[in-house]
Short mmCIF file of C-alpha atoms and ligand atoms in Angstrom, two decimals:
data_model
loop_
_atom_site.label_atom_id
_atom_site.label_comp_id
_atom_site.label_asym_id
_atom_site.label_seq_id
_atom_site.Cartn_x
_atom_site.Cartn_y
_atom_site.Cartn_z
CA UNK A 1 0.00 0.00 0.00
CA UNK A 2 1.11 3.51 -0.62
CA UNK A 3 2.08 5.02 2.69
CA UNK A 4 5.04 6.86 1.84
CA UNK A 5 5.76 9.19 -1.00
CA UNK A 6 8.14 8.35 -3.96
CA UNK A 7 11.33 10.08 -4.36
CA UNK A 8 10.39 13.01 -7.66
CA UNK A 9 11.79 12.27 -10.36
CA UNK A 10 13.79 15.24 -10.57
CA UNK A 11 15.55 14.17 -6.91
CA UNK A 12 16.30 10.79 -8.58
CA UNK A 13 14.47 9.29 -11.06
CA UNK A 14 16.97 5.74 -10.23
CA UNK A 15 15.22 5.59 -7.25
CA UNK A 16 11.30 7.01 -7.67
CA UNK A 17 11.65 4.08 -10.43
CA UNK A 18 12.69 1.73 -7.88
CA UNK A 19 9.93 2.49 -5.59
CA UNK A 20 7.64 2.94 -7.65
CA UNK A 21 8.06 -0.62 -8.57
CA UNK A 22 7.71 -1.86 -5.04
CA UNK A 23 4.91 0.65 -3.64
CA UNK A 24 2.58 -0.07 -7.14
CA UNK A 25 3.00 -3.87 -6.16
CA UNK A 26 4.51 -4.96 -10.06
CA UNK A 27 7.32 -6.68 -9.04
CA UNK A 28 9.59 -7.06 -5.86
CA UNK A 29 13.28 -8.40 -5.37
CA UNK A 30 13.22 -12.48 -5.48
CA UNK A 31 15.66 -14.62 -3.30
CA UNK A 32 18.47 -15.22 -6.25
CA UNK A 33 20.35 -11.67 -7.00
CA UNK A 34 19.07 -10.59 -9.85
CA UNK A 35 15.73 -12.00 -10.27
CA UNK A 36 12.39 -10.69 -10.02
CA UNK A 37 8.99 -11.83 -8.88
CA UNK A 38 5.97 -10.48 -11.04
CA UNK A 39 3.15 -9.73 -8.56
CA UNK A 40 -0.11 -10.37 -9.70
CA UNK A 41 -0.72 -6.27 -10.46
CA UNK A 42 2.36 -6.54 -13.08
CA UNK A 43 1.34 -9.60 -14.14
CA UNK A 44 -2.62 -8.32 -15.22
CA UNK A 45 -0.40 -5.92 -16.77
CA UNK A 46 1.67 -8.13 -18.89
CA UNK A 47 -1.30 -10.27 -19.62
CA UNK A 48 -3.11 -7.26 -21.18
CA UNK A 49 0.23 -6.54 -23.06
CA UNK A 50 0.36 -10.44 -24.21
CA UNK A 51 -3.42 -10.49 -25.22
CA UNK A 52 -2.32 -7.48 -27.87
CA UNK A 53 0.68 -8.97 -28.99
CA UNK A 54 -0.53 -12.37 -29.44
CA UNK A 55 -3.48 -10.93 -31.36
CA UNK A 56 -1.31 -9.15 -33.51
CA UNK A 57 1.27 -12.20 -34.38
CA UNK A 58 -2.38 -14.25 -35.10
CA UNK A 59 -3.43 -11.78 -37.34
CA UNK A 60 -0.32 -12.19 -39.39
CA UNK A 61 -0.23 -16.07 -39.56
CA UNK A 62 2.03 -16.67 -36.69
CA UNK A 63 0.79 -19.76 -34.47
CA UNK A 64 2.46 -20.39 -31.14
CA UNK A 65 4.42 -23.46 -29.79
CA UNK A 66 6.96 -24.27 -26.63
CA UNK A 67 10.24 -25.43 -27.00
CA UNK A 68 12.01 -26.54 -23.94
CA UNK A 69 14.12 -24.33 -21.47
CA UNK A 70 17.22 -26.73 -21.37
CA UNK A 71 19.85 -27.03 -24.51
CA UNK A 72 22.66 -28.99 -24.94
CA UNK A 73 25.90 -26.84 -24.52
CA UNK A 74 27.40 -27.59 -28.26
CA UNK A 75 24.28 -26.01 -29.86
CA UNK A 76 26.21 -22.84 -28.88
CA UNK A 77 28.88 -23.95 -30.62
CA UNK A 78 27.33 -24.05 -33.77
CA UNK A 79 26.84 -20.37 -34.90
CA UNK A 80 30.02 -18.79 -33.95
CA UNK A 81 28.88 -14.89 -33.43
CA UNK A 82 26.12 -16.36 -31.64
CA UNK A 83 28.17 -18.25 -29.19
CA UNK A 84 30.35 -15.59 -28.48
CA UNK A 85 27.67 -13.29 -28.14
CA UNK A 86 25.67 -15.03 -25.46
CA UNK A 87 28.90 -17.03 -24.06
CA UNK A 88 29.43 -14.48 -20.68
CA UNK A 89 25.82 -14.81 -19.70
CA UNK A 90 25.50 -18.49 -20.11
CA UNK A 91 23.72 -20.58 -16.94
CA UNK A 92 25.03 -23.76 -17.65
CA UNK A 93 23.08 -27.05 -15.37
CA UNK A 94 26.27 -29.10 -14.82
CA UNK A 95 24.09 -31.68 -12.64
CA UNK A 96 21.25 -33.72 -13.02
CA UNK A 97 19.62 -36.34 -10.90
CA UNK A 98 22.33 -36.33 -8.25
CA UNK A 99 24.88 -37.08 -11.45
CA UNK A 100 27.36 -35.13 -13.30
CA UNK A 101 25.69 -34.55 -16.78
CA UNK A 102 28.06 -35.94 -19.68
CA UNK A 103 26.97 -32.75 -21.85
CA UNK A 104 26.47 -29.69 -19.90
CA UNK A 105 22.98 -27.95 -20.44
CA UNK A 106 22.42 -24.10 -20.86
CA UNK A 107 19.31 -23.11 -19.37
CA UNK A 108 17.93 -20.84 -22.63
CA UNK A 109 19.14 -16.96 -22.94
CA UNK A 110 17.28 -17.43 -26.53
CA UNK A 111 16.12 -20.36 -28.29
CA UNK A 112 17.42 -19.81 -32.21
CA UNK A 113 19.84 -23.09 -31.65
CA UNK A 114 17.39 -25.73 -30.54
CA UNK A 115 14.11 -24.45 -32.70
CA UNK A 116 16.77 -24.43 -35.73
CA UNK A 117 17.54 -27.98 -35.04
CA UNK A 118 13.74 -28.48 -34.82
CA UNK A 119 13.49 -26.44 -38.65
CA UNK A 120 15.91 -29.19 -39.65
CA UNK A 121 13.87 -32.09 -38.74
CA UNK A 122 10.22 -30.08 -40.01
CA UNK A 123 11.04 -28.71 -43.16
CA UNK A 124 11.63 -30.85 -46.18
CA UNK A 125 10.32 -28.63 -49.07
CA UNK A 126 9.54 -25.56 -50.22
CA UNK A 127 6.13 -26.53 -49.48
CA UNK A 128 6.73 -26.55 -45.86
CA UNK A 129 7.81 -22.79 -45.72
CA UNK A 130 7.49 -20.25 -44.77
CA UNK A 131 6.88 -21.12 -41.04
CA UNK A 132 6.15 -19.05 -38.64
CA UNK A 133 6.10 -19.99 -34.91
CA UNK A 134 6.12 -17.88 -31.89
CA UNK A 135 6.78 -18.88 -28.45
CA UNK A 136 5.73 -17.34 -24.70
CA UNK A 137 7.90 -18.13 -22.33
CA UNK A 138 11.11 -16.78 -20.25
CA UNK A 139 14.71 -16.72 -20.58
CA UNK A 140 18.19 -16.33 -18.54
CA UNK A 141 20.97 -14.27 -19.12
CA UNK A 142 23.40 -13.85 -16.28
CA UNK A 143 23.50 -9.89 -15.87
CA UNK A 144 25.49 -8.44 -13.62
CA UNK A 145 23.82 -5.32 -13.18
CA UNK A 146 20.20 -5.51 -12.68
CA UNK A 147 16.99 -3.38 -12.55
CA UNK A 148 13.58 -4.93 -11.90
CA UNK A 149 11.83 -5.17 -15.72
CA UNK A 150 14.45 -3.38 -17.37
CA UNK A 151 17.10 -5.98 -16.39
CA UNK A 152 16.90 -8.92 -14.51
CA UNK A 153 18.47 -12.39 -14.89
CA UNK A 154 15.07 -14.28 -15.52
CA UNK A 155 12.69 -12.22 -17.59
CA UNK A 156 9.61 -13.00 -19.80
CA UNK A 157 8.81 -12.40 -23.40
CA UNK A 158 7.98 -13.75 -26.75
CA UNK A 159 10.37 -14.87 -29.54
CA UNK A 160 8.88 -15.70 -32.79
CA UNK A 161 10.95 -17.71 -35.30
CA UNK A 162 10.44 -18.06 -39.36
CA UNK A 163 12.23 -19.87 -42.13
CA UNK A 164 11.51 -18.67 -45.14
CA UNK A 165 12.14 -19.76 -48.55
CA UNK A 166 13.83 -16.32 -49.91
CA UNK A 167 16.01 -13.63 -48.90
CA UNK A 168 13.09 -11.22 -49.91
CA UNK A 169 10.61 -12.70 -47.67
CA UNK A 170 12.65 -13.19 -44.51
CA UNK A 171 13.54 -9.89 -44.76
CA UNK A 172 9.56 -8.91 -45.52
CA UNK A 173 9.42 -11.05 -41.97
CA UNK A 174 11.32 -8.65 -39.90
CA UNK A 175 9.92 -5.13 -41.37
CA UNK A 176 6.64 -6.77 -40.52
CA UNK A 177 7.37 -7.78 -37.27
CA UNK A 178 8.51 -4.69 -36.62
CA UNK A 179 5.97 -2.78 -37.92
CA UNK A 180 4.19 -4.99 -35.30
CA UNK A 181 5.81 -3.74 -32.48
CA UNK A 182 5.80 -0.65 -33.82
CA UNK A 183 1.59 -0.43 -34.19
CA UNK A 184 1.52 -2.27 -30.38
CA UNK A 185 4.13 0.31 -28.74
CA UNK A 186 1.90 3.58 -30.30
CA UNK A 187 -1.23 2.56 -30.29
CA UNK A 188 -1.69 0.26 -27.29
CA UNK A 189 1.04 1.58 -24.96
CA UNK A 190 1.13 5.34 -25.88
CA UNK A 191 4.81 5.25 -26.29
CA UNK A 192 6.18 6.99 -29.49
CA UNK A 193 9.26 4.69 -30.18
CA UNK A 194 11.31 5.26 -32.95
CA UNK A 195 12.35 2.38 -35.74
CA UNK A 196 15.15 1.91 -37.53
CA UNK A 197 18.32 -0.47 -38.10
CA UNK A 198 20.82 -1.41 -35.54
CA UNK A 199 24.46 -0.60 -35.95
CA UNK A 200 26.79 -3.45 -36.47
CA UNK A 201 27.99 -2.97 -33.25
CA UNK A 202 24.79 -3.12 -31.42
CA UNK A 203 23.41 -5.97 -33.74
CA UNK A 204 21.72 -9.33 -32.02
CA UNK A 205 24.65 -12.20 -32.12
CA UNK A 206 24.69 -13.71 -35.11
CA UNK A 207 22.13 -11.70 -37.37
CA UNK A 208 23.02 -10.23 -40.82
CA UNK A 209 20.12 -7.40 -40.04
CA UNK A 210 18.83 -6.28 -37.08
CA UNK A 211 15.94 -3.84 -36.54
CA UNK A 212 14.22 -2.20 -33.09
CA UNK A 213 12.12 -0.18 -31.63
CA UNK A 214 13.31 2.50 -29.02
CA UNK A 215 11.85 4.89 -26.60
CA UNK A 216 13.01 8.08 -25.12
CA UNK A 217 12.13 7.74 -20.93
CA UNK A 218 11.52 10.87 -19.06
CA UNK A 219 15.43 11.03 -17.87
CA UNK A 220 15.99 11.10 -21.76
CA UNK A 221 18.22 7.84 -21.91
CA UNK A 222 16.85 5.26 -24.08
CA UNK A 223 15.18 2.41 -23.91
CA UNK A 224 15.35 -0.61 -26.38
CA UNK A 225 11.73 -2.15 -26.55
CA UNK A 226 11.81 -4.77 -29.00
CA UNK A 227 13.95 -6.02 -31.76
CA UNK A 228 13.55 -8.15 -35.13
CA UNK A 229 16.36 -9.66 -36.81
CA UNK A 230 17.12 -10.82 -40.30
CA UNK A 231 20.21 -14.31 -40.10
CA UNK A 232 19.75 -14.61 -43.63
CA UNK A 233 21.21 -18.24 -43.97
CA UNK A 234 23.67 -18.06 -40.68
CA UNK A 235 21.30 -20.36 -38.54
CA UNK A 236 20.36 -22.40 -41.02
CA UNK A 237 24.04 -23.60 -42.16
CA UNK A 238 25.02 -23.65 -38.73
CA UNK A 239 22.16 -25.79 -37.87
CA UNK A 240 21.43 -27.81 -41.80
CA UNK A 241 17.78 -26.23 -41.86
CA UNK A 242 17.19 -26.97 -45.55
CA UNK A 243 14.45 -27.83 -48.38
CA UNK A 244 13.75 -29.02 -51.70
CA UNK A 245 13.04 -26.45 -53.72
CA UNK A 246 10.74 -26.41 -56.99
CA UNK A 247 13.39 -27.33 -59.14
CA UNK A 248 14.30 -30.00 -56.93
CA UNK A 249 17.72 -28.40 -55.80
CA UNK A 250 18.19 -28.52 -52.18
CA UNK A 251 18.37 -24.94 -50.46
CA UNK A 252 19.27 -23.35 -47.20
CA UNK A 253 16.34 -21.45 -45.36
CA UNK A 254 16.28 -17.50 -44.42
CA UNK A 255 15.55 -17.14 -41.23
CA UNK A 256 14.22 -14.70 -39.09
CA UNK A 257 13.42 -14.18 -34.73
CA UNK A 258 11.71 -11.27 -33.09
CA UNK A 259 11.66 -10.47 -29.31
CA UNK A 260 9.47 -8.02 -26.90
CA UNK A 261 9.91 -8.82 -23.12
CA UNK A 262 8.67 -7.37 -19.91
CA UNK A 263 11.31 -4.80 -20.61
CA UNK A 264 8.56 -2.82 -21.99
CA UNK A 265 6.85 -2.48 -18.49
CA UNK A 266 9.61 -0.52 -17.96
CA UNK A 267 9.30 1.66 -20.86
CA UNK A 268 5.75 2.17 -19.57
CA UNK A 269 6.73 3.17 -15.97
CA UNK A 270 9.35 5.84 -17.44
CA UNK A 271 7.46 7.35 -20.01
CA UNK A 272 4.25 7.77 -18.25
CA UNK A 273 4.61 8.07 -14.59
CA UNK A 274 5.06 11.26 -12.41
CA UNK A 275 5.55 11.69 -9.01
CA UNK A 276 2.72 10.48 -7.55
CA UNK A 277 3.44 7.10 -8.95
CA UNK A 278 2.42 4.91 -12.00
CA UNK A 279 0.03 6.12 -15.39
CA UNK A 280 -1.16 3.28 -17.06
CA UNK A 281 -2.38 3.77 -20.75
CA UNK A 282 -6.43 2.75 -20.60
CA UNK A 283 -5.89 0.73 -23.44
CA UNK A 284 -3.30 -1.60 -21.54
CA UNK A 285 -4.38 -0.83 -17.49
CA UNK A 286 -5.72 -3.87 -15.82
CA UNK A 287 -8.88 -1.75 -14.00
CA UNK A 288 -9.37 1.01 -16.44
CA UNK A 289 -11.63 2.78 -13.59
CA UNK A 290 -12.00 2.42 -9.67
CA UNK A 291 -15.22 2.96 -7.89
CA UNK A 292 -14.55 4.79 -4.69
CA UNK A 293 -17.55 4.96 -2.62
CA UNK A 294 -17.37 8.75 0.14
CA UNK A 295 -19.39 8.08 2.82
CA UNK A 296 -19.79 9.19 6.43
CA UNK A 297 -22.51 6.67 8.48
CA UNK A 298 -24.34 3.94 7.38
CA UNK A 299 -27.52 5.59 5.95
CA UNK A 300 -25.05 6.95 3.65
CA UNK A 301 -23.35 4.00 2.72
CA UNK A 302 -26.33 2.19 1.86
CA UNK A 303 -27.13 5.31 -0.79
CA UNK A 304 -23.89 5.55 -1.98
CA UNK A 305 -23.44 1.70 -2.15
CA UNK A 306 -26.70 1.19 -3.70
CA UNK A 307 -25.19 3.86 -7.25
CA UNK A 308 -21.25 2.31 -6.89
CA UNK A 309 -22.69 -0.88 -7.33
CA UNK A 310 -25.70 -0.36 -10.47
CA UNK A 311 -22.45 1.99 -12.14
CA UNK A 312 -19.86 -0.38 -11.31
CA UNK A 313 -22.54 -2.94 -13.20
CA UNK A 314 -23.50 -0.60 -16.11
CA UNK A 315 -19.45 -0.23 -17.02
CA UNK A 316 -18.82 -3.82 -16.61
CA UNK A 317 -21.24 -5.00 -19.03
CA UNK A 318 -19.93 -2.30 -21.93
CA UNK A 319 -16.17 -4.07 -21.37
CA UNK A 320 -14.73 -1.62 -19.54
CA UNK A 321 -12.15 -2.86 -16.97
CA UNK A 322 -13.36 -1.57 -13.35
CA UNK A 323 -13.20 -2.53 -9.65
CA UNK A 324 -15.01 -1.06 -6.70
CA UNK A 325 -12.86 0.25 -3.09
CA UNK A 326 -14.63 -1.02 -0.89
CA UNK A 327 -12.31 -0.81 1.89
CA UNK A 328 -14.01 0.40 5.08
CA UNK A 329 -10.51 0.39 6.96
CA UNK A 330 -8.53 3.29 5.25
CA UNK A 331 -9.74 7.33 4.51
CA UNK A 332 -11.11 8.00 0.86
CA UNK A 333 -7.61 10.25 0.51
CA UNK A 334 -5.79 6.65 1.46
CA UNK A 335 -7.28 5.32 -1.68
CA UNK A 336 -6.98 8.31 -3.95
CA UNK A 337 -2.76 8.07 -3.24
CA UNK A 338 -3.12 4.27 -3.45
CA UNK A 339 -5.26 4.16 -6.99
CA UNK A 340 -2.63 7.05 -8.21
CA UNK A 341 -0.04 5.07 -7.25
CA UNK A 342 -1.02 2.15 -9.72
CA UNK A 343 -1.91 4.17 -12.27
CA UNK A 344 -5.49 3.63 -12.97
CA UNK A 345 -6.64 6.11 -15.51
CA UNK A 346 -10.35 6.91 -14.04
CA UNK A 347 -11.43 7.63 -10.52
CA UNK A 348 -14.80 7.44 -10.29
CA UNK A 349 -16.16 9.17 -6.81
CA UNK A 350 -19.17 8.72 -5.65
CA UNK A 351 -21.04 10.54 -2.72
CA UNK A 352 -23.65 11.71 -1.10
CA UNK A 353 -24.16 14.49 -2.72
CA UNK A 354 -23.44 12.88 -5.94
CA UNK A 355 -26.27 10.66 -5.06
CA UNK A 356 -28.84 13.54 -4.57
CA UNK A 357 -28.11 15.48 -7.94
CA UNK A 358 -27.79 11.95 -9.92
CA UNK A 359 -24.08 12.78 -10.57
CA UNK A 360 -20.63 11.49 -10.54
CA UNK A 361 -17.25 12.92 -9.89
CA UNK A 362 -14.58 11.65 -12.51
CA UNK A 363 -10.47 12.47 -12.02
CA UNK A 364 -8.05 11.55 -14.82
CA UNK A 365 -4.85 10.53 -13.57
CA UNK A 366 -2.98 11.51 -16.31
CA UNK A 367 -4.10 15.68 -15.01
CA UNK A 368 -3.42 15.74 -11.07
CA UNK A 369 -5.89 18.01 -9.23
CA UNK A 370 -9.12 20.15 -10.47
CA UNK A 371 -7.86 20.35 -14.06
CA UNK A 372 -8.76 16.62 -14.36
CA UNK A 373 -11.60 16.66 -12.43
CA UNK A 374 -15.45 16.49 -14.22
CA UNK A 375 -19.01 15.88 -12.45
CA UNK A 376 -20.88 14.29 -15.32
CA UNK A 377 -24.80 12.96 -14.77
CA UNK A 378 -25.18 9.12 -13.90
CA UNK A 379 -27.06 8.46 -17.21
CA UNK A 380 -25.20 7.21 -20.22
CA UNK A 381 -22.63 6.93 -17.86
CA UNK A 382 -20.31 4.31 -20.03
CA UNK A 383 -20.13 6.12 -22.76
CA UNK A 384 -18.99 9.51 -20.94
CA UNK A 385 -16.35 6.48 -19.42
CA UNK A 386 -15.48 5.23 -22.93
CA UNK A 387 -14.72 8.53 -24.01
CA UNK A 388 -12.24 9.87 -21.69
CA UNK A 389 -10.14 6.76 -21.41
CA UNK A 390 -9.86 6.99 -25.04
CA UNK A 391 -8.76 10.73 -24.19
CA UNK A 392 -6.75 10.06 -21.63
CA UNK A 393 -5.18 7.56 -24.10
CA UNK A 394 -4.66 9.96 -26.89
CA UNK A 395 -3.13 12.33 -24.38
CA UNK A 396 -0.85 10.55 -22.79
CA UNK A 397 0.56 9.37 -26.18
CA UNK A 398 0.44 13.39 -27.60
CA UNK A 399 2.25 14.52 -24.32
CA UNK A 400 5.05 11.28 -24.70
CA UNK A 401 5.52 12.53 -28.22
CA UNK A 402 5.89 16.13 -27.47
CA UNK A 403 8.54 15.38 -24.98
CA UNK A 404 10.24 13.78 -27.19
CA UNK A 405 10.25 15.18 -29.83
CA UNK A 406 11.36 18.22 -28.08
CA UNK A 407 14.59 16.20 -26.58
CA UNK A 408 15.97 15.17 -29.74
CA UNK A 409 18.87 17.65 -30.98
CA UNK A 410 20.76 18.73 -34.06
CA UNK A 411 23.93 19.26 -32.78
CA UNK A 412 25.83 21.55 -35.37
CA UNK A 413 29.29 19.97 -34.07
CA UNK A 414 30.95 17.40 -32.27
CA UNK A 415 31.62 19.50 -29.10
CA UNK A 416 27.62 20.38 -29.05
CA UNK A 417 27.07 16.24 -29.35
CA UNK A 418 28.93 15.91 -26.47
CA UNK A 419 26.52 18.50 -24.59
CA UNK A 420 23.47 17.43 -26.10
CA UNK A 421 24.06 13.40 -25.31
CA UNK A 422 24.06 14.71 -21.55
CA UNK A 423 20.39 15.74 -21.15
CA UNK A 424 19.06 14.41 -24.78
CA UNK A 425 19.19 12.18 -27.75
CA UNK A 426 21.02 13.77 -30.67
CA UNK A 427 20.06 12.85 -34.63
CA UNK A 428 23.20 13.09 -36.25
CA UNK A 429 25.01 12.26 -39.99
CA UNK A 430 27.17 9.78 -39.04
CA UNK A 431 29.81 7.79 -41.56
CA UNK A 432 28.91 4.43 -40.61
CA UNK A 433 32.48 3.65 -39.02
CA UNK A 434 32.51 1.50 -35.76
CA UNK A 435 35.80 3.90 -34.86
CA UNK A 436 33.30 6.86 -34.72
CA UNK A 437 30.67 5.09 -32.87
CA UNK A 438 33.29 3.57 -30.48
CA UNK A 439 34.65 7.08 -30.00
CA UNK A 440 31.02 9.36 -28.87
CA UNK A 441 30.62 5.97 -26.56
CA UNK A 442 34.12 6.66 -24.93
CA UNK A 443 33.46 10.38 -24.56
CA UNK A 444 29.92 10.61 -23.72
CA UNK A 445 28.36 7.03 -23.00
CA UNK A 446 25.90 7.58 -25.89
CA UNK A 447 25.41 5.00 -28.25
CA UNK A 448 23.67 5.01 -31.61
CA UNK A 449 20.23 3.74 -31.07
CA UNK A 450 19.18 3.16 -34.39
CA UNK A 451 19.44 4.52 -37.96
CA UNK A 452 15.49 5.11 -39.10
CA UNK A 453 14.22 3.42 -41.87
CA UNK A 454 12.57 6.23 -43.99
CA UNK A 455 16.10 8.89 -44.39
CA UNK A 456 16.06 12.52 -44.95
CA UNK A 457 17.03 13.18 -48.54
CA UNK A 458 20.82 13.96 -48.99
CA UNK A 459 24.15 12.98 -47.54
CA UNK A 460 25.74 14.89 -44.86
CA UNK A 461 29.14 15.00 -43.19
CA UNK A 462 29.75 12.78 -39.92
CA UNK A 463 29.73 14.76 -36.94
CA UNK A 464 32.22 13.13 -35.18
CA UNK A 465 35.20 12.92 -37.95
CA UNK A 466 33.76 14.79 -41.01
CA UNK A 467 33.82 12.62 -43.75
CA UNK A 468 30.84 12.16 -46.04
CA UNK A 469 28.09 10.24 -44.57
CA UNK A 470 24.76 9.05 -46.02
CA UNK A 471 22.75 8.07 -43.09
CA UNK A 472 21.41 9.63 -40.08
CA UNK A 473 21.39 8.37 -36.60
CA UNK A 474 20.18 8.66 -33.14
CA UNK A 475 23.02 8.60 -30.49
CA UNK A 476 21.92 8.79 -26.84
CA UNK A 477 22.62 7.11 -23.60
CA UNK A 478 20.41 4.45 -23.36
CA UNK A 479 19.70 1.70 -20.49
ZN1 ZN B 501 32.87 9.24 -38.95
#
């Protein structure tokens, strides 16, 4: 429960994230260093987020399956970027049974290696492809430094994986995909990520391509919040996923894998939130509005009880997502901190008063205090709802936006990169070199973030050592 403020954000955003965390009940620190325990809060959250995704993936002819959490150790060995990629974070099961295991087994940090060797066995022709499986599940990467959602050594996502029969349509794969996460980050979470190709530097381990989504967070360091890769035939050598084609020549696949985890909970929590705690986008929040019942004896209570409950039924039964407080051990202002604190768009009040003029109080909580505040009649009652949390929706994705759009520089030279990478993201020419991307990291701690799709028209000079450069890129420090 909320009893305590958070730190601001301006005092230490580290920290009001940290609590915030804790106090809105998401998560909280498990018993292994490192790992987290979704409470049931974060996890109606990530449900919500799941139900979106999934529907998207069905909608473009995806179909789930599970593929086991253990993998023999020499499936790393297969792909060598891969391996040495994902090598450091490796937890390896040495034991099994009371025995010492003749092959070690690496509990999953990804699952490319064993669903390729799966491919291999399923596909036989080109009548097979393209396939297009996505799992749900969770994955370990031994991180050192950890953050609840944004880092942890257990998390949970979803990695889809396709073979394809072409280069063409592999690649079609990821731009789709991405466009996926893309369409789900705007539109469902309100946050107005930016797309665009990784540098080679920052690209997944062993992928020819690699594409992402990222978001700017209110301390203005970035946030990677999903990624889609293009192997091209890497995996499939490495692991002899092949087919007949039509001419009866045998062919290595193109294949593809695509990843959003409960990393973007995060993204949420730092784009959104203010000081008062969590702002959860209506379209994603698992109660949409709380029902908090003012009363002062119990004549009241059976008036006011007797409207919570016939509202509380009338928004139920249009799909909205509500609840009723009907805690009679804590003040009304208790619950107002506690509902802010979780980030439920709508209050709904109802009192006395209320009761006598046929009336409601409503308060946003994306606008604190009498700005957000409404008294709107009883009748028709879900459709006033409906309305504002589609409001408070498109609001909370204009104001994201706006911010921004209004952090991103144009540094004229490399001395105002340096300054602008301190408080902002920077959209720079840049010459494509890994020396010039190695050397803003060194001196600032920015790295690129991604080079968007869709470029401005022209060529440019880099702005770190002035050659000619044809693409544009986003540096910034990012988490
Ligand atoms: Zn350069």
């Amino acid at each position: 429960m909320a009893e305590e403020k958070l730190p601001t954000r301006a005092e230490n955003f580290a920290e009001w994230y940290n609590q915030l965390v804790l106090k809105a009940e998401l998560a909280d620190y498990a018993p292994v260093r490192g790992c987290m325990v979704v409470r049931p809060y974060g996890w109606a959250l990530w449900e919500n987020i799941t139900a979106a995704l999934d529907r998207r993936f069905k909608e473009t002819g995806h179909v789930n399956a599970a593929f086991p959490t253990l993998i023999p150790m020499s499936f790393f060995e297969k792909e060598k970027e891969h391996v040495k990629g994902f090598s450091p974070e490796l937890a390896v099961v040495t034991h099994g049974g009371g025995e010492k295991l003749e092959e070690p087994l690496v509990v999953r940090p990804t699952s490319e290696t064993i669903i390729g060797h799966m491919y291999a066995k399923w596909i036989k022709s080109w009548r097979d492809l393209p396939v297009l499986v996505n799992q749900w599940g969770s994955v370990v990467r031994w991180e050192l430094r950890t953050k609840l959602f944004l880092r942890t050594l257990e998390f949970y996502w979803q990695e889809g994986h396709t073979a394809h029969a072409t280069a063409e349509e592999a690649k079609e794969e990821m731009y789709r995909m991405l466009d996926v996460y893309t369409d789900f980050a705007v539109n469902e979470a309100a946050l107005p990520v930016l797309k665009g190709y990784k540098s080679e530097i920052e690209r997944f381990a062993g992928a020819q391509v690699t594409t992402s989504i990222e978001g700017m967070m209110q301390d203005k360091r970035a946030l990677q919040s999903g990624t889609s890769h293009y192997f091209g035939q890497n995996f499939a050598k490495a692991f002899e996923i092949q087919f007949m084609d039509q001419n009866n020549t045998l062919q290595f696949c193109e294949t593809t894998s695509w990843g959003l985890s409960t990393r973007i909970i995060g993204a949420i929590i730092m784009t959104h939130g203010d000081d008062q705690g969590l702002i959860l986008p209506p379209r994603l929040a698992p109660i949409q509005v709380i029902i908090v019942p003012i009363f002062k004896n119990d004549a009241e209570r059976v008036k006011v009880m007797e409207v919570a409950d016939r509202v509380f039924a009338e928004l139920k039964a249009a799909g909205i997502r509500v609840k009723v407080d009907e805690r009679d051990n804590v003040s009304s202002g208790f619950k107002f901190n506690d509902w802010e604190m979780r980030g439920v768009p709508l209050r709904l009040e109802v009192g006395p008063k209320d009761v006598e003029k046929g009336s409601v109080a409503l308060a946003r909580r994306d606008v604190p205090g009498r700005d957000g505040k409404s008294f709107v009649p009883q009748t028709d009652l879900a459709r006033t709802v409906s309305g504002l949390l589609s409001e408070i929706q498109d609001a909370m994705l204009k104001r994201a936006t706006a911010f921004r759009d209004a952090n991103i520089h144009d540094p004229k030279d490399y001395e105002e990169l340096k300054s602008v990478v301190a408080d902002g993201w920077a959209f720079s020419w840049w010459c494509e070199s890994a020396a010039c991307e190695s050397k803003v990291k060194e001196d600032t701690k920015a790295t690129t973030r991604n080079i968007p799709l869709d470029q401005p028209e022209g060529n440019g000079t880099c702005i770190v050592c002035g050659k000619p450069a044809k693409k544009r890129v986003y540096f910034a420090r990012a988490y």
